């Protein structure tokens, strides 16, 4: 089953919407297979956002993501990578549709509440960056019979 890496960014943690965000993915039908509250060290932030190293906002991005605790998660389910991105909404909350997480909770591109992997390759890379294999839990729910 497909897996993705999602993370409530420091602004989302400070604003007490971890539960709101987790709840949306639970209600959608996805399954949580790993989660932790953590403070990201600078070297991990730089690796995680490595693709943006040359961008003018890279320094701000690393400063922000390391500025307070984040809630890192791995979620599983059919098409979870693309569907989670849709549920998050556009990168810039001013363009994000109402009903999406960024559309409902964000105002500016710098503080846009949530991160989600954008492809199967980045999902695998990011899951391995943030979680050890033994931190991910394999289990099945009877409820899945009502989803699939
Ligand atoms: P993320 O990686 O955080 O899930 O966001 P994303 O895929 O939607 O957007 P991406 O292009 O990967 O950009 C990563 C984060 O960089 C910040 N950003 N700032 N100042 C700017 O113009 C600018 N552009 C992007 C955003 O916080 C974005 O989430
Ligand atoms: Mg991205």
CSV table of C-alpha atoms and ligand atoms in Angstrom, one decimal:
chain,number,residue,atom,x,y,z
A,1,UNK,CA,0.0,0.0,0.0
A,2,UNK,CA,1.2,3.5,-0.8
A,3,UNK,CA,2.8,5.6,1.9
A,4,UNK,CA,3.5,9.4,2.3
A,5,UNK,CA,5.3,11.7,4.6
A,6,UNK,CA,3.2,14.5,6.1
A,7,UNK,CA,4.3,17.0,8.7
A,8,UNK,CA,2.5,19.7,10.7
A,9,UNK,CA,4.9,22.6,10.5
A,10,UNK,CA,5.8,24.7,13.5
A,11,UNK,CA,3.0,27.2,12.9
A,12,UNK,CA,0.4,24.4,12.9
A,13,UNK,CA,1.8,23.0,16.2
A,14,UNK,CA,1.8,26.5,17.8
A,15,UNK,CA,-1.8,27.1,16.7
A,16,UNK,CA,-3.0,23.8,18.2
A,17,UNK,CA,-4.3,22.3,15.0
A,18,UNK,CA,-2.4,19.0,15.1
A,19,UNK,CA,-5.6,17.2,16.0
A,20,UNK,CA,-7.7,18.9,13.3
A,21,UNK,CA,-5.2,17.9,10.7
A,22,UNK,CA,-4.8,14.3,11.9
A,23,UNK,CA,-8.5,14.1,12.0
A,24,UNK,CA,-9.0,15.1,8.4
A,25,UNK,CA,-6.7,12.2,7.2
A,26,UNK,CA,-8.3,9.7,9.5
A,27,UNK,CA,-11.8,10.6,8.4
A,28,UNK,CA,-10.7,10.4,4.7
A,29,UNK,CA,-9.9,6.8,5.3
A,30,UNK,CA,-6.1,6.8,5.5
A,31,UNK,CA,-4.2,4.9,8.1
A,32,UNK,CA,-1.6,6.4,10.4
A,33,UNK,CA,1.5,4.1,10.5
A,34,UNK,CA,4.0,6.4,12.4
A,35,UNK,CA,4.1,9.8,14.1
A,36,UNK,CA,6.2,11.9,16.4
A,37,UNK,CA,6.6,15.4,17.8
A,38,UNK,CA,10.1,16.5,17.2
A,39,UNK,CA,12.4,19.5,16.8
A,40,UNK,CA,14.2,19.3,13.5
A,41,UNK,CA,18.0,19.8,13.6
A,42,UNK,CA,19.4,22.1,11.0
A,43,UNK,CA,21.2,19.4,9.1
A,44,UNK,CA,18.0,17.4,8.7
A,45,UNK,CA,16.1,20.5,7.6
A,46,UNK,CA,18.8,21.2,4.9
A,47,UNK,CA,18.6,17.6,3.7
A,48,UNK,CA,14.8,17.6,3.7
A,49,UNK,CA,14.6,20.8,1.7
A,50,UNK,CA,17.7,20.0,-0.4
A,51,UNK,CA,15.8,20.6,-3.7
A,52,UNK,CA,15.4,24.2,-2.7
A,53,UNK,CA,19.1,24.9,-1.8
A,54,UNK,CA,19.6,27.4,-4.6
A,55,UNK,CA,16.3,29.3,-4.0
A,56,UNK,CA,16.3,32.8,-2.4
A,57,UNK,CA,14.0,31.6,0.4
A,58,UNK,CA,16.1,28.6,1.4
A,59,UNK,CA,17.5,30.2,4.5
A,60,UNK,CA,14.1,31.4,5.7
A,61,UNK,CA,12.7,28.0,5.0
A,62,UNK,CA,15.3,26.2,7.1
A,63,UNK,CA,15.0,28.8,9.9
A,64,UNK,CA,11.3,28.4,10.0
A,65,UNK,CA,11.1,24.6,9.9
A,66,UNK,CA,13.6,24.4,12.8
A,67,UNK,CA,12.0,27.3,14.8
A,68,UNK,CA,9.8,25.0,16.9
A,69,UNK,CA,8.4,21.5,17.2
A,70,UNK,CA,6.9,19.8,14.2
A,71,UNK,CA,4.5,16.8,14.1
A,72,UNK,CA,6.0,14.3,11.6
A,73,UNK,CA,3.7,11.5,10.3
A,74,UNK,CA,3.6,8.6,7.9
A,75,UNK,CA,0.2,7.8,6.4
A,76,UNK,CA,-0.8,4.9,4.2
A,77,UNK,CA,-3.6,4.2,1.7
A,78,UNK,CA,-4.6,4.1,-1.9
A,79,UNK,CA,-3.2,7.2,-3.8
A,80,UNK,CA,-2.3,8.8,-0.4
A,81,UNK,CA,0.6,10.8,-1.9
A,82,UNK,CA,-1.5,12.7,-4.5
A,83,UNK,CA,-4.7,12.8,-2.4
A,84,UNK,CA,-2.9,14.3,0.6
A,85,UNK,CA,-1.5,17.0,-1.6
A,86,UNK,CA,-5.0,17.8,-2.8
A,87,UNK,CA,-6.2,17.9,0.8
A,88,UNK,CA,-3.4,20.3,1.7
A,89,UNK,CA,-4.2,22.7,-1.1
A,90,UNK,CA,-1.9,25.0,-3.1
A,91,UNK,CA,1.6,25.9,-1.7
A,92,UNK,CA,0.5,29.6,-1.3
A,93,UNK,CA,-2.5,29.7,1.0
A,94,UNK,CA,-3.8,32.7,-0.9
A,95,UNK,CA,-4.4,30.4,-3.9
A,96,UNK,CA,-5.6,27.4,-1.8
A,97,UNK,CA,-9.2,26.4,-2.1
A,98,UNK,CA,-11.5,26.6,0.9
A,99,UNK,CA,-11.9,23.1,2.3
A,100,UNK,CA,-8.2,22.4,1.9
A,101,UNK,CA,-5.9,22.6,5.0
A,102,UNK,CA,-3.9,25.6,3.7
A,103,UNK,CA,-7.1,27.2,2.3
A,104,UNK,CA,-8.8,26.9,5.7
A,105,UNK,CA,-5.9,27.7,8.1
A,106,UNK,CA,-3.1,29.5,6.2
A,107,UNK,CA,-2.5,33.1,5.1
A,108,UNK,CA,1.1,33.3,3.8
A,109,UNK,CA,3.4,31.0,1.8
A,110,UNK,CA,6.1,31.1,4.5
A,111,UNK,CA,3.8,29.7,7.1
A,112,UNK,CA,1.6,27.3,5.3
A,113,UNK,CA,0.8,24.8,8.1
A,114,UNK,CA,1.7,21.5,6.5
A,115,UNK,CA,4.2,19.6,4.4
A,116,UNK,CA,3.5,16.6,2.2
A,117,UNK,CA,5.7,14.5,-0.1
A,118,UNK,CA,5.1,15.5,-3.8
A,119,UNK,CA,6.0,12.1,-5.5
A,120,UNK,CA,6.6,8.5,-4.7
A,121,UNK,CA,10.4,9.2,-4.8
A,122,UNK,CA,10.2,12.1,-2.4
A,123,UNK,CA,7.8,10.1,-0.1
A,124,UNK,CA,10.4,7.2,0.2
A,125,UNK,CA,13.3,9.6,0.7
A,126,UNK,CA,11.4,11.7,3.3
A,127,UNK,CA,10.0,8.7,5.2
A,128,UNK,CA,13.6,7.3,5.5
A,129,UNK,CA,15.0,10.7,6.5
A,130,UNK,CA,12.5,11.1,9.4
A,131,UNK,CA,11.7,7.5,10.5
A,132,UNK,CA,13.5,4.4,11.4
A,133,UNK,CA,11.9,1.2,10.1
A,134,UNK,CA,11.0,0.1,13.6
A,135,UNK,CA,9.1,3.3,14.2
A,136,UNK,CA,6.6,2.4,11.6
A,137,UNK,CA,3.8,0.0,12.6
A,138,UNK,CA,2.2,-2.5,10.3
A,139,UNK,CA,-1.4,-3.3,11.4
A,140,UNK,CA,-4.8,-3.8,9.8
A,141,UNK,CA,-8.1,-2.4,10.8
A,142,UNK,CA,-11.4,-4.2,10.4
A,143,UNK,CA,-12.8,-0.8,9.3
A,144,UNK,CA,-10.7,-1.0,6.1
A,145,UNK,CA,-13.4,-3.4,4.8
A,146,UNK,CA,-15.8,-0.4,4.8
A,147,UNK,CA,-13.3,1.8,2.9
A,148,UNK,CA,-11.9,-0.6,0.2
B,1,LIG,P1,6.1,21.6,1.1
B,1,LIG,O1,7.4,21.0,0.4
B,1,LIG,O2,6.5,22.4,2.3
B,1,LIG,O3,5.1,20.5,1.3
B,1,LIG,O4,5.4,22.6,0.1
B,1,LIG,P2,5.2,22.5,-1.4
B,1,LIG,O5,5.7,21.2,-1.9
B,1,LIG,O6,3.8,22.8,-1.6
B,1,LIG,O7,6.1,23.7,-2.0
B,1,LIG,P3,7.6,23.7,-2.4
B,1,LIG,O8,7.7,24.3,-3.7
B,1,LIG,O9,8.2,22.3,-2.1
B,1,LIG,O10,8.2,24.7,-1.3
B,1,LIG,C1,8.6,24.4,0.0
B,1,LIG,C2,8.2,25.4,0.9
B,1,LIG,O11,9.0,26.6,0.7
B,1,LIG,C3,8.2,27.7,1.0
B,1,LIG,N1,8.2,28.7,-0.1
B,1,LIG,N2,8.4,29.9,0.1
B,1,LIG,N3,8.9,32.7,-0.4
B,1,LIG,C4,8.5,31.9,-1.4
B,1,LIG,O12,8.3,32.3,-2.5
B,1,LIG,C5,8.3,30.5,-1.1
B,1,LIG,N4,8.1,29.5,-2.0
B,1,LIG,C6,8.0,28.4,-1.3
B,1,LIG,C7,6.8,27.3,1.4
B,1,LIG,O13,6.6,27.3,2.8
B,1,LIG,C8,6.7,25.9,0.8
B,1,LIG,O14,5.8,25.1,1.5
B,2,LIG,MG1,7.6,20.5,-1.6
